[in-house]
């Protein structure tokens, strides 16, 4: 709310999303205070105080477009940080960075509670460690990079390898399994993607337990920089006040870093490594450390992260990955070979892949699978040059089983059914482990590799193999 005695200032400089405001009063607004610009546009313009330039001037970051903003325009200091609506009233709604409804629906009730977007993370002694496996129904994730309920997982990949599709499939897969609230943060999303997600959620009936928060690609960097905090504030309210489990989905966290980099340049800071802002690690930590679970309520975060130029050593990627429990790497090479989801089984990892968490059987099977796939990767160049016939008996057997396992770990998705015509499959962890064990034990050695490609369980692959064998026998029987 705006203080009746709020101090009044005037705009003295505008540099894109950075606005300097001079106040004649003795006390300047505190850092992170919200400022309201009294201009002649129907849409309000909110600034957030970033720094104090001198005893009378503050430098603010605009959360909406500043086009048309003139010097000497009046600005009111609210005396409080940006606050956004929270609670049951925002369920099923689409909000922007300052909590304004953007779905053309009715306005929120006047008694809707509001909460500041700047909150401290829970104390370390109050946080709860995540050790409960969160089944996704996606075979390669559940086998080699299991997610934790109340943990943080990130999906890293370059452009066009399937990050958004994977996040969408996880949303769909968790609708029935996950009893709680979902909060989706669209950071730097395309308008088309936001519209598609909204209509898909309306059609599937899950929107009533979901909050969508968007800072889109066409919005200024201030909106993209602060929209994750808006989504996180809503998630924290359900965790702390309602004691409900929350699924927090963010797509794409790299755009948050990118927005911070744009603002850093506008603020006149010297860039750091690869041109990123010098405050990169701090900004990422301030966001990620707030994603925490407490006894009685878990916040499970799944984040898509764009990898620029497929360089996994990029400073933004390494800064984000250091906070994750599960790291899922998407491979352009696998996508080019039509293995979907294009998850690299050797580069992906999880702190939960431990015999004390997943059990000795699962751990041993995952190690066997990694070992077979790693050996196959080592032999690829030899096979390409000399052919598989030149390998020893043991290596030929490993290659045979690794190729079949690789195909078995592919899977049709529900969200791609409209494009592929193949019904999506969700596979339980028990069926995934049973299928992988059977392949590594040699049960599918005589099967056609195509029988294991894009199926769900091993039983479906067996039926596909039987149908294929029957068709080939019928073809051979013809005169």
Short mmCIF file of C-alpha atoms in Angstrom, two decimals:
data_model
loop_
_atom_site.label_atom_id
_atom_site.label_comp_id
_atom_site.label_asym_id
_atom_site.label_seq_id
_atom_site.Cartn_x
_atom_site.Cartn_y
_atom_site.Cartn_z
CA UNK A 1 0.00 0.00 0.00
CA UNK A 2 1.10 3.60 -0.64
CA UNK A 3 1.93 5.66 2.43
CA UNK A 4 -0.06 8.89 2.67
CA UNK A 5 3.09 10.67 3.80
CA UNK A 6 5.28 9.11 1.12
CA UNK A 7 8.03 11.35 -0.16
CA UNK A 8 7.73 12.79 -3.65
CA UNK A 9 10.57 12.88 -6.18
CA UNK A 10 11.09 13.71 -9.84
CA UNK A 11 12.69 11.82 -12.71
CA UNK A 12 16.02 13.35 -13.73
CA UNK A 13 17.42 10.70 -16.10
CA UNK A 14 16.17 7.66 -18.06
CA UNK A 15 18.53 5.08 -19.56
CA UNK A 16 16.33 2.25 -20.81
CA UNK A 17 15.22 0.30 -17.75
CA UNK A 18 17.36 2.40 -15.35
CA UNK A 19 15.76 5.59 -14.01
CA UNK A 20 17.34 8.20 -11.72
CA UNK A 21 14.97 9.99 -9.31
CA UNK A 22 15.80 13.05 -7.19
CA UNK A 23 14.12 13.55 -3.80
CA UNK A 24 14.15 16.89 -1.99
CA UNK A 25 13.39 15.32 1.39
CA UNK A 26 16.24 14.50 3.74
CA UNK A 27 15.62 10.72 3.94
CA UNK A 28 15.97 8.74 0.73
CA UNK A 29 13.81 5.63 0.14
CA UNK A 30 15.57 2.45 1.26
CA UNK A 31 17.08 -0.06 -1.17
CA UNK A 32 14.40 -2.33 -2.76
CA UNK A 33 11.64 0.20 -2.02
CA UNK A 34 8.91 0.42 -4.67
CA UNK A 35 8.42 3.77 -6.43
CA UNK A 36 5.25 4.64 -8.38
CA UNK A 37 5.60 6.95 -11.40
CA UNK A 38 2.67 9.36 -11.80
CA UNK A 39 2.64 9.59 -15.58
CA UNK A 40 -0.09 9.94 -18.19
CA UNK A 41 -0.30 6.29 -19.22
CA UNK A 42 -3.12 3.92 -18.19
CA UNK A 43 -0.63 1.25 -17.09
CA UNK A 44 1.23 2.09 -13.85
CA UNK A 45 5.01 2.21 -13.93
CA UNK A 46 6.75 0.69 -10.91
CA UNK A 47 10.42 1.31 -10.14
CA UNK A 48 12.51 -0.51 -7.55
CA UNK A 49 15.30 1.36 -5.76
CA UNK A 50 18.61 -0.26 -6.62
CA UNK A 51 21.16 2.17 -5.17
CA UNK A 52 21.71 5.62 -3.70
CA UNK A 53 23.70 7.76 -6.13
CA UNK A 54 24.14 10.79 -3.85
CA UNK A 55 22.36 12.30 -0.80
CA UNK A 56 19.38 13.34 -2.93
CA UNK A 57 19.27 10.83 -5.82
CA UNK A 58 18.29 7.16 -6.08
CA UNK A 59 18.80 4.87 -9.06
CA UNK A 60 15.81 2.63 -9.78
CA UNK A 61 15.09 -0.29 -12.07
CA UNK A 62 11.85 -0.16 -14.04
CA UNK A 63 9.63 -3.25 -13.95
CA UNK A 64 7.63 -2.09 -17.00
CA UNK A 65 8.54 -0.38 -20.25
CA UNK A 66 9.75 3.23 -19.84
CA UNK A 67 8.97 4.39 -23.37
CA UNK A 68 7.50 7.89 -23.19
CA UNK A 69 8.80 8.62 -19.68
CA UNK A 70 9.93 12.27 -19.47
CA UNK A 71 12.20 14.08 -17.06
CA UNK A 72 10.49 16.05 -14.25
CA UNK A 73 7.74 13.41 -14.02
CA UNK A 74 6.54 13.01 -10.46
CA UNK A 75 7.44 9.83 -8.55
CA UNK A 76 6.00 8.61 -5.23
CA UNK A 77 7.97 6.44 -2.81
CA UNK A 78 5.72 3.80 -1.23
CA UNK A 79 7.97 3.19 1.75
CA UNK A 80 7.76 -0.58 1.21
CA UNK A 81 9.12 -3.18 -1.25
CA UNK A 82 7.13 -4.43 -4.23
CA UNK A 83 4.37 -6.67 -2.92
CA UNK A 84 2.30 -9.19 -4.86
CA UNK A 85 -1.03 -10.96 -4.19
CA UNK A 86 -0.76 -14.45 -2.67
CA UNK A 87 -3.11 -17.16 -1.43
CA UNK A 88 -6.03 -19.09 -2.85
CA UNK A 89 -7.30 -16.10 -4.87
CA UNK A 90 -4.35 -16.33 -7.30
CA UNK A 91 -4.87 -20.04 -8.06
CA UNK A 92 -5.85 -20.50 -11.69
CA UNK A 93 -4.68 -17.00 -12.61
CA UNK A 94 -1.92 -15.54 -14.77
CA UNK A 95 0.05 -12.69 -13.18
CA UNK A 96 2.88 -10.39 -14.18
CA UNK A 97 5.93 -9.37 -12.14
CA UNK A 98 4.02 -6.91 -9.90
CA UNK A 99 1.02 -9.22 -9.44
CA UNK A 100 -1.32 -7.64 -11.99
CA UNK A 101 -3.80 -10.13 -13.49
CA UNK A 102 -3.07 -10.67 -17.21
CA UNK A 103 -5.54 -13.40 -18.20
CA UNK A 104 -8.45 -11.05 -19.07
CA UNK A 105 -10.36 -12.48 -16.10
CA UNK A 106 -12.03 -10.68 -13.19
CA UNK A 107 -9.97 -8.60 -10.78
CA UNK A 108 -8.71 -10.23 -7.59
CA UNK A 109 -10.77 -9.63 -4.41
CA UNK A 110 -9.77 -6.51 -2.48
CA UNK A 111 -9.01 -8.54 0.65
CA UNK A 112 -6.41 -10.71 -1.16
CA UNK A 113 -3.30 -10.85 1.06
CA UNK A 114 -0.08 -9.40 -0.32
CA UNK A 115 3.52 -10.25 0.45
CA UNK A 116 6.86 -8.58 -0.31
CA UNK A 117 8.92 -10.22 -3.06
CA UNK A 118 12.04 -9.85 -0.90
CA UNK A 119 12.08 -12.46 1.85
CA UNK A 120 14.86 -14.21 3.71
CA UNK A 121 15.26 -17.98 3.25
CA UNK A 122 14.32 -20.24 6.17
CA UNK A 123 16.99 -20.64 8.84
CA UNK A 124 19.27 -23.60 8.17
CA UNK A 125 18.10 -25.34 11.35
CA UNK A 126 14.48 -25.08 10.13
CA UNK A 127 15.10 -26.59 6.70
CA UNK A 128 14.36 -30.22 5.91
CA UNK A 129 16.66 -32.37 3.79
CA UNK A 130 15.12 -34.07 0.77
CA UNK A 131 15.41 -37.87 0.69
CA UNK A 132 12.00 -38.99 -0.64
CA UNK A 133 12.15 -40.08 -4.29
CA UNK A 134 9.87 -38.13 -6.58
CA UNK A 135 8.84 -40.50 -9.40
CA UNK A 136 8.40 -38.72 -12.72
CA UNK A 137 7.38 -41.64 -14.96
CA UNK A 138 10.31 -40.77 -17.28
CA UNK A 139 12.58 -43.82 -17.40
CA UNK A 140 16.01 -42.25 -17.89
CA UNK A 141 15.42 -39.70 -15.10
CA UNK A 142 14.03 -42.20 -12.59
CA UNK A 143 16.90 -44.63 -13.30
CA UNK A 144 19.98 -42.39 -13.49
CA UNK A 145 19.08 -38.94 -12.09
CA UNK A 146 16.19 -39.42 -9.63
CA UNK A 147 14.47 -36.30 -8.34
CA UNK A 148 13.75 -35.58 -4.69
CA UNK A 149 10.49 -34.36 -3.22
CA UNK A 150 11.57 -31.04 -1.77
CA UNK A 151 14.74 -30.95 -3.88
CA UNK A 152 16.01 -28.85 -6.76
CA UNK A 153 16.53 -30.23 -10.26
CA UNK A 154 17.78 -28.42 -13.36
CA UNK A 155 17.57 -29.39 -17.01
CA UNK A 156 20.48 -27.96 -18.97
CA UNK A 157 20.48 -27.85 -22.76
CA UNK A 158 21.11 -25.70 -25.80
CA UNK A 159 18.46 -24.30 -28.09
CA UNK A 160 16.01 -26.81 -29.55
CA UNK A 161 16.98 -29.96 -27.63
CA UNK A 162 13.72 -30.28 -25.67
CA UNK A 163 13.97 -28.41 -22.34
CA UNK A 164 10.48 -26.88 -22.49
CA UNK A 165 8.93 -30.13 -23.76
CA UNK A 166 10.51 -31.98 -20.83
CA UNK A 167 9.19 -29.43 -18.31
CA UNK A 168 5.73 -29.63 -19.90
CA UNK A 169 5.79 -33.43 -19.69
CA UNK A 170 6.79 -33.25 -16.03
CA UNK A 171 3.86 -30.92 -15.35
CA UNK A 172 1.52 -33.38 -17.06
CA UNK A 173 3.03 -36.43 -15.36
CA UNK A 174 2.76 -34.92 -11.89
CA UNK A 175 -0.86 -33.76 -12.08
CA UNK A 176 -2.18 -37.02 -10.63
CA UNK A 177 0.85 -38.04 -8.55
CA UNK A 178 1.51 -34.68 -6.96
CA UNK A 179 -1.00 -33.49 -4.37
CA UNK A 180 -0.24 -29.81 -3.91
CA UNK A 181 0.04 -26.44 -5.56
CA UNK A 182 1.98 -25.73 -8.76
CA UNK A 183 3.61 -22.36 -9.46
CA UNK A 184 5.03 -21.80 -12.96
CA UNK A 185 7.48 -18.95 -13.59
CA UNK A 186 7.89 -18.07 -17.26
CA UNK A 187 11.16 -16.10 -17.39
CA UNK A 188 11.87 -14.60 -20.80
CA UNK A 189 9.30 -16.90 -22.41
CA UNK A 190 7.92 -16.27 -25.89
CA UNK A 191 4.34 -14.99 -25.89
CA UNK A 192 3.31 -18.01 -27.98
CA UNK A 193 4.70 -20.45 -25.39
CA UNK A 194 2.90 -18.68 -22.57
CA UNK A 195 -0.40 -18.76 -24.43
CA UNK A 196 0.01 -22.45 -25.29
CA UNK A 197 0.75 -23.36 -21.66
CA UNK A 198 -2.30 -21.44 -20.45
CA UNK A 199 -4.66 -23.10 -22.94
CA UNK A 200 -3.16 -26.57 -22.33
CA UNK A 201 -3.65 -26.22 -18.59
CA UNK A 202 -7.22 -25.02 -19.08
CA UNK A 203 -7.95 -28.02 -21.33
CA UNK A 204 -6.42 -30.55 -18.92
CA UNK A 205 -8.22 -29.16 -15.87
CA UNK A 206 -5.08 -28.51 -13.79
CA UNK A 207 -5.18 -24.72 -13.94
CA UNK A 208 -7.33 -24.42 -10.81
CA UNK A 209 -4.39 -25.60 -8.67
CA UNK A 210 -1.72 -23.69 -10.60
CA UNK A 211 -0.44 -20.11 -10.59
CA UNK A 212 1.24 -18.79 -13.74
CA UNK A 213 3.66 -15.87 -13.35
CA UNK A 214 5.22 -14.39 -16.50
CA UNK A 215 7.96 -11.93 -17.34
CA UNK A 216 8.04 -12.41 -21.09
CA UNK A 217 10.77 -11.96 -23.66
CA UNK A 218 9.30 -8.66 -24.92
CA UNK A 219 9.26 -7.13 -21.43
CA UNK A 220 12.12 -5.01 -20.03
CA UNK A 221 15.00 -6.69 -18.18
CA UNK A 222 13.68 -5.49 -14.81
CA UNK A 223 10.56 -7.66 -15.22
CA UNK A 224 12.57 -10.72 -16.26
CA UNK A 225 15.00 -10.15 -13.37
CA UNK A 226 12.31 -9.97 -10.68
CA UNK A 227 9.66 -12.40 -11.94
CA UNK A 228 11.33 -15.47 -10.31
CA UNK A 229 11.06 -13.68 -6.95
CA UNK A 230 7.34 -13.05 -7.57
CA UNK A 231 6.71 -16.74 -8.27
CA UNK A 232 8.85 -17.77 -5.30
CA UNK A 233 6.95 -15.41 -3.00
CA UNK A 234 3.65 -17.09 -3.95
CA UNK A 235 5.21 -20.53 -3.40
CA UNK A 236 6.58 -19.46 0.01
CA UNK A 237 3.13 -18.31 1.13
CA UNK A 238 1.58 -21.72 0.43
CA UNK A 239 4.54 -23.39 2.16
CA UNK A 240 4.64 -21.18 5.27
CA UNK A 241 1.03 -20.12 5.78
CA UNK A 242 -0.97 -22.96 4.22
CA UNK A 243 1.58 -25.75 4.95
CA UNK A 244 1.02 -27.20 1.48
CA UNK A 245 3.49 -28.92 -0.83
CA UNK A 246 4.46 -26.74 -3.78
CA UNK A 247 5.85 -27.68 -7.18
CA UNK A 248 7.84 -24.72 -8.51
CA UNK A 249 8.65 -24.80 -12.23
CA UNK A 250 10.91 -22.21 -13.83
CA UNK A 251 11.54 -21.86 -17.55
CA UNK A 252 14.11 -20.43 -18.22
CA UNK A 253 16.52 -19.55 -15.40
CA UNK A 254 19.24 -18.45 -17.84
CA UNK A 255 16.97 -15.56 -18.89
CA UNK A 256 17.03 -14.40 -15.25
CA UNK A 257 20.84 -14.30 -15.40
CA UNK A 258 20.71 -12.63 -18.81
CA UNK A 259 18.36 -9.91 -17.52
CA UNK A 260 20.75 -9.27 -14.63
CA UNK A 261 23.57 -8.92 -17.12
CA UNK A 262 21.61 -6.37 -19.18
CA UNK A 263 20.84 -4.33 -16.08
CA UNK A 264 24.45 -4.53 -14.91
CA UNK A 265 25.57 -2.92 -18.18
CA UNK A 266 22.92 -0.19 -17.90
CA UNK A 267 24.04 0.48 -14.34
CA UNK A 268 27.60 1.05 -15.59
CA UNK A 269 29.27 -1.88 -13.84
CA UNK A 270 32.38 -3.48 -15.28
CA UNK A 271 31.60 -6.93 -16.66
CA UNK A 272 33.15 -10.09 -15.26
CA UNK A 273 33.95 -13.44 -16.96
CA UNK A 274 32.49 -13.89 -20.47
CA UNK A 275 30.75 -10.51 -20.10
CA UNK A 276 28.48 -11.57 -17.23
CA UNK A 277 27.73 -9.29 -14.30
CA UNK A 278 30.21 -9.34 -11.42
CA UNK A 279 27.32 -10.16 -9.06
CA UNK A 280 26.32 -13.34 -10.93
CA UNK A 281 27.00 -15.82 -8.12
CA UNK A 282 25.28 -13.61 -5.54
CA UNK A 283 22.13 -13.10 -7.64
CA UNK A 284 21.79 -16.83 -8.36
CA UNK A 285 22.37 -17.69 -4.68
CA UNK A 286 19.76 -15.16 -3.47
CA UNK A 287 17.21 -16.89 -5.70
CA UNK A 288 18.19 -20.54 -5.18
CA UNK A 289 18.69 -20.37 -1.40
CA UNK A 290 15.05 -19.30 -0.96
CA UNK A 291 13.89 -22.53 -2.59
CA UNK A 292 13.80 -24.65 0.55
CA UNK A 293 11.56 -27.16 2.31
CA UNK A 294 10.49 -27.06 5.94
CA UNK A 295 8.92 -29.80 8.12
CA UNK A 296 5.35 -30.34 6.95
CA UNK A 297 5.69 -28.65 3.54
CA UNK A 298 8.07 -29.25 0.64
CA UNK A 299 8.98 -26.97 -2.25
CA UNK A 300 10.11 -29.08 -5.21
CA UNK A 301 11.82 -26.99 -7.88
CA UNK A 302 12.31 -28.05 -11.49
CA UNK A 303 14.19 -25.54 -13.61
CA UNK A 304 15.02 -25.38 -17.30
CA UNK A 305 18.35 -23.72 -18.07
CA UNK A 306 19.46 -22.65 -21.55
CA UNK A 307 23.11 -23.43 -22.26
CA UNK A 308 24.59 -20.78 -24.60
CA UNK A 309 26.40 -22.31 -27.58
CA UNK A 310 26.15 -25.76 -25.88
CA UNK A 311 29.01 -24.70 -23.60
CA UNK A 312 28.41 -26.45 -20.28
CA UNK A 313 31.40 -24.61 -18.74
CA UNK A 314 29.60 -21.26 -19.15
CA UNK A 315 29.75 -19.24 -15.88
CA UNK A 316 25.95 -18.97 -15.70
CA UNK A 317 25.53 -22.74 -16.08
CA UNK A 318 28.16 -23.56 -13.44
CA UNK A 319 26.71 -20.99 -11.01
CA UNK A 320 23.23 -22.51 -11.28
CA UNK A 321 24.34 -26.17 -11.23
CA UNK A 322 26.18 -25.73 -7.93
CA UNK A 323 22.81 -25.33 -6.15
CA UNK A 324 21.12 -28.40 -7.65
CA UNK A 325 20.37 -31.85 -6.20
CA UNK A 326 19.71 -33.40 -9.61
CA UNK A 327 21.36 -32.29 -12.86
CA UNK A 328 19.81 -33.42 -16.15
CA UNK A 329 21.92 -32.71 -19.23
CA UNK A 330 20.28 -32.68 -22.64
CA UNK A 331 22.43 -33.70 -25.59
CA UNK A 332 22.19 -32.26 -29.09
CA UNK A 333 23.90 -35.41 -30.40
CA UNK A 334 21.17 -37.66 -28.99
CA UNK A 335 18.47 -35.32 -30.30
CA UNK A 336 20.04 -35.52 -33.78
CA UNK A 337 19.90 -39.32 -33.53
CA UNK A 338 16.16 -39.09 -32.62
CA UNK A 339 16.54 -40.36 -29.05
CA UNK A 340 13.87 -38.54 -27.07
CA UNK A 341 14.03 -37.37 -24.36
CA UNK A 342 17.55 -36.40 -25.43
CA UNK A 343 18.98 -36.81 -21.90
CA UNK A 344 22.67 -37.68 -21.72
CA UNK A 345 22.78 -40.66 -19.30
CA UNK A 346 26.51 -40.23 -18.60
CA UNK A 347 26.53 -36.48 -17.93
CA UNK A 348 23.34 -36.44 -15.82
CA UNK A 349 23.64 -37.01 -12.09
CA UNK A 350 21.79 -36.84 -8.79
CA UNK A 351 22.82 -36.77 -5.14
CA UNK A 352 19.92 -39.15 -4.51
CA UNK A 353 21.50 -41.95 -6.56
CA UNK A 354 22.84 -43.47 -3.37
CA UNK A 355 22.17 -46.97 -1.97
CA UNK A 356 20.98 -45.41 1.30
CA UNK A 357 18.26 -43.50 -0.60
CA UNK A 358 17.24 -45.53 -3.67
CA UNK A 359 18.26 -48.94 -2.34
CA UNK A 360 21.15 -51.23 -3.23
CA UNK A 361 19.34 -52.89 -6.16
CA UNK A 362 18.53 -49.60 -7.93
CA UNK A 363 22.04 -48.24 -7.30
CA UNK A 364 23.76 -51.38 -8.62
CA UNK A 365 21.54 -51.46 -11.71
CA UNK A 366 22.20 -47.76 -12.45
CA UNK A 367 25.95 -48.41 -12.18
CA UNK A 368 25.68 -51.37 -14.56
CA UNK A 369 23.72 -49.25 -17.04
CA UNK A 370 26.25 -46.39 -16.88
CA UNK A 371 29.14 -48.83 -17.28
CA UNK A 372 27.62 -50.43 -20.39
CA UNK A 373 26.74 -47.06 -21.97
CA UNK A 374 30.18 -45.63 -21.15
CA UNK A 375 31.95 -48.63 -22.74
CA UNK A 376 29.75 -48.29 -25.83
CA UNK A 377 30.71 -44.61 -26.06
CA UNK A 378 34.42 -45.53 -25.85
CA UNK A 379 34.05 -48.06 -28.67
CA UNK A 380 32.10 -45.76 -31.03
CA UNK A 381 35.18 -44.58 -32.96
CA UNK A 382 36.48 -48.14 -33.40
CA UNK A 383 33.06 -49.30 -34.61
CA UNK A 384 32.86 -46.39 -37.06
CA UNK A 385 36.31 -47.21 -38.51
CA UNK A 386 36.44 -51.01 -38.45
CA UNK A 387 32.91 -52.21 -37.79
CA UNK A 388 31.45 -54.03 -34.78
CA UNK A 389 32.72 -57.41 -36.13
CA UNK A 390 36.31 -56.43 -35.25
CA UNK A 391 35.51 -56.17 -31.54
CA UNK A 392 36.14 -58.96 -29.04
CA UNK A 393 33.29 -61.21 -27.91
CA UNK A 394 32.82 -59.41 -24.58
CA UNK A 395 32.78 -55.96 -26.20
CA UNK A 396 30.35 -57.08 -28.90
CA UNK A 397 27.97 -58.26 -26.18
CA UNK A 398 28.28 -54.97 -24.29
CA UNK A 399 27.61 -52.97 -27.47
CA UNK A 400 24.57 -55.11 -28.31
CA UNK A 401 23.04 -54.59 -24.87
CA UNK A 402 24.01 -50.91 -24.60
CA UNK A 403 22.33 -50.14 -27.94
CA UNK A 404 19.16 -51.88 -26.79
CA UNK A 405 19.28 -50.11 -23.42
CA UNK A 406 19.75 -46.77 -25.16
CA UNK A 407 16.63 -47.38 -27.22
CA UNK A 408 14.65 -48.60 -24.22
CA UNK A 409 15.42 -45.35 -22.38
CA UNK A 410 13.67 -43.40 -25.15
CA UNK A 411 10.01 -42.71 -24.45
CA UNK A 412 6.98 -41.10 -26.15
CA UNK A 413 5.56 -38.07 -24.32
CA UNK A 414 1.94 -37.10 -23.82
CA UNK A 415 2.66 -33.47 -24.76
CA UNK A 416 4.09 -34.52 -28.14
CA UNK A 417 1.27 -36.90 -29.04
CA UNK A 418 -0.39 -34.33 -31.28
CA UNK A 419 2.80 -34.10 -33.39
CA UNK A 420 3.97 -37.74 -33.40
CA UNK A 421 0.66 -39.61 -33.26
CA UNK A 422 2.20 -41.95 -30.65
CA UNK A 423 0.38 -42.13 -27.30
CA UNK A 424 2.50 -40.91 -24.39
CA UNK A 425 3.79 -43.38 -21.79
CA UNK A 426 4.44 -42.95 -18.06
CA UNK A 427 6.49 -45.79 -16.57
CA UNK A 428 6.76 -46.63 -12.88
CA UNK A 429 10.22 -46.89 -11.32
CA UNK A 430 9.69 -50.62 -10.67
CA UNK A 431 8.91 -51.28 -14.36
CA UNK A 432 11.90 -49.17 -15.43
CA UNK A 433 14.27 -51.14 -13.20
CA UNK A 434 12.80 -54.49 -14.30
CA UNK A 435 13.13 -53.59 -17.98
CA UNK A 436 16.73 -52.36 -17.69
CA UNK A 437 17.74 -55.42 -15.67
CA UNK A 438 16.24 -57.77 -18.27
CA UNK A 439 18.11 -56.00 -21.10
CA UNK A 440 21.44 -56.01 -19.24
CA UNK A 441 20.93 -59.70 -18.35
CA UNK A 442 20.53 -60.54 -22.04
CA UNK A 443 16.81 -61.22 -22.30
CA UNK A 444 16.48 -58.93 -25.34
CA UNK A 445 19.72 -59.95 -27.10
CA UNK A 446 17.83 -61.58 -29.98
CA UNK A 447 15.20 -58.88 -30.32
CA UNK A 448 15.23 -56.27 -33.07
CA UNK A 449 16.51 -52.94 -31.75
CA UNK A 450 13.45 -51.20 -33.16
CA UNK A 451 11.22 -53.22 -30.81
CA UNK A 452 12.69 -51.34 -27.83
CA UNK A 453 12.55 -47.88 -29.38
CA UNK A 454 9.88 -45.43 -28.16
CA UNK A 455 8.00 -47.83 -25.91
CA UNK A 456 7.02 -47.71 -22.25
CA UNK A 457 7.54 -50.97 -20.37
CA UNK A 458 9.47 -54.06 -21.42
CA UNK A 459 6.14 -55.89 -21.80
CA UNK A 460 5.18 -53.43 -24.55
CA UNK A 461 8.56 -53.99 -26.22
CA UNK A 462 8.02 -57.77 -26.02
CA UNK A 463 4.59 -57.41 -27.64
CA UNK A 464 6.09 -55.20 -30.35
CA UNK A 465 8.82 -57.79 -30.98
CA UNK A 466 6.26 -60.62 -31.20
CA UNK A 467 4.17 -58.62 -33.66
CA UNK A 468 7.25 -57.83 -35.75
CA UNK A 469 8.35 -61.48 -35.79
CA UNK A 470 4.86 -62.60 -36.77
CA UNK A 471 4.74 -60.08 -39.63
CA UNK A 472 8.17 -61.15 -40.95
CA UNK A 473 7.21 -64.84 -40.79
CA UNK A 474 4.04 -64.10 -42.71
CA UNK A 475 6.04 -62.25 -45.35
CA UNK A 476 8.49 -65.18 -45.68
CA UNK A 477 5.60 -67.66 -46.06
CA UNK A 478 4.29 -65.89 -49.17
CA UNK A 479 5.22 -67.61 -52.47
#
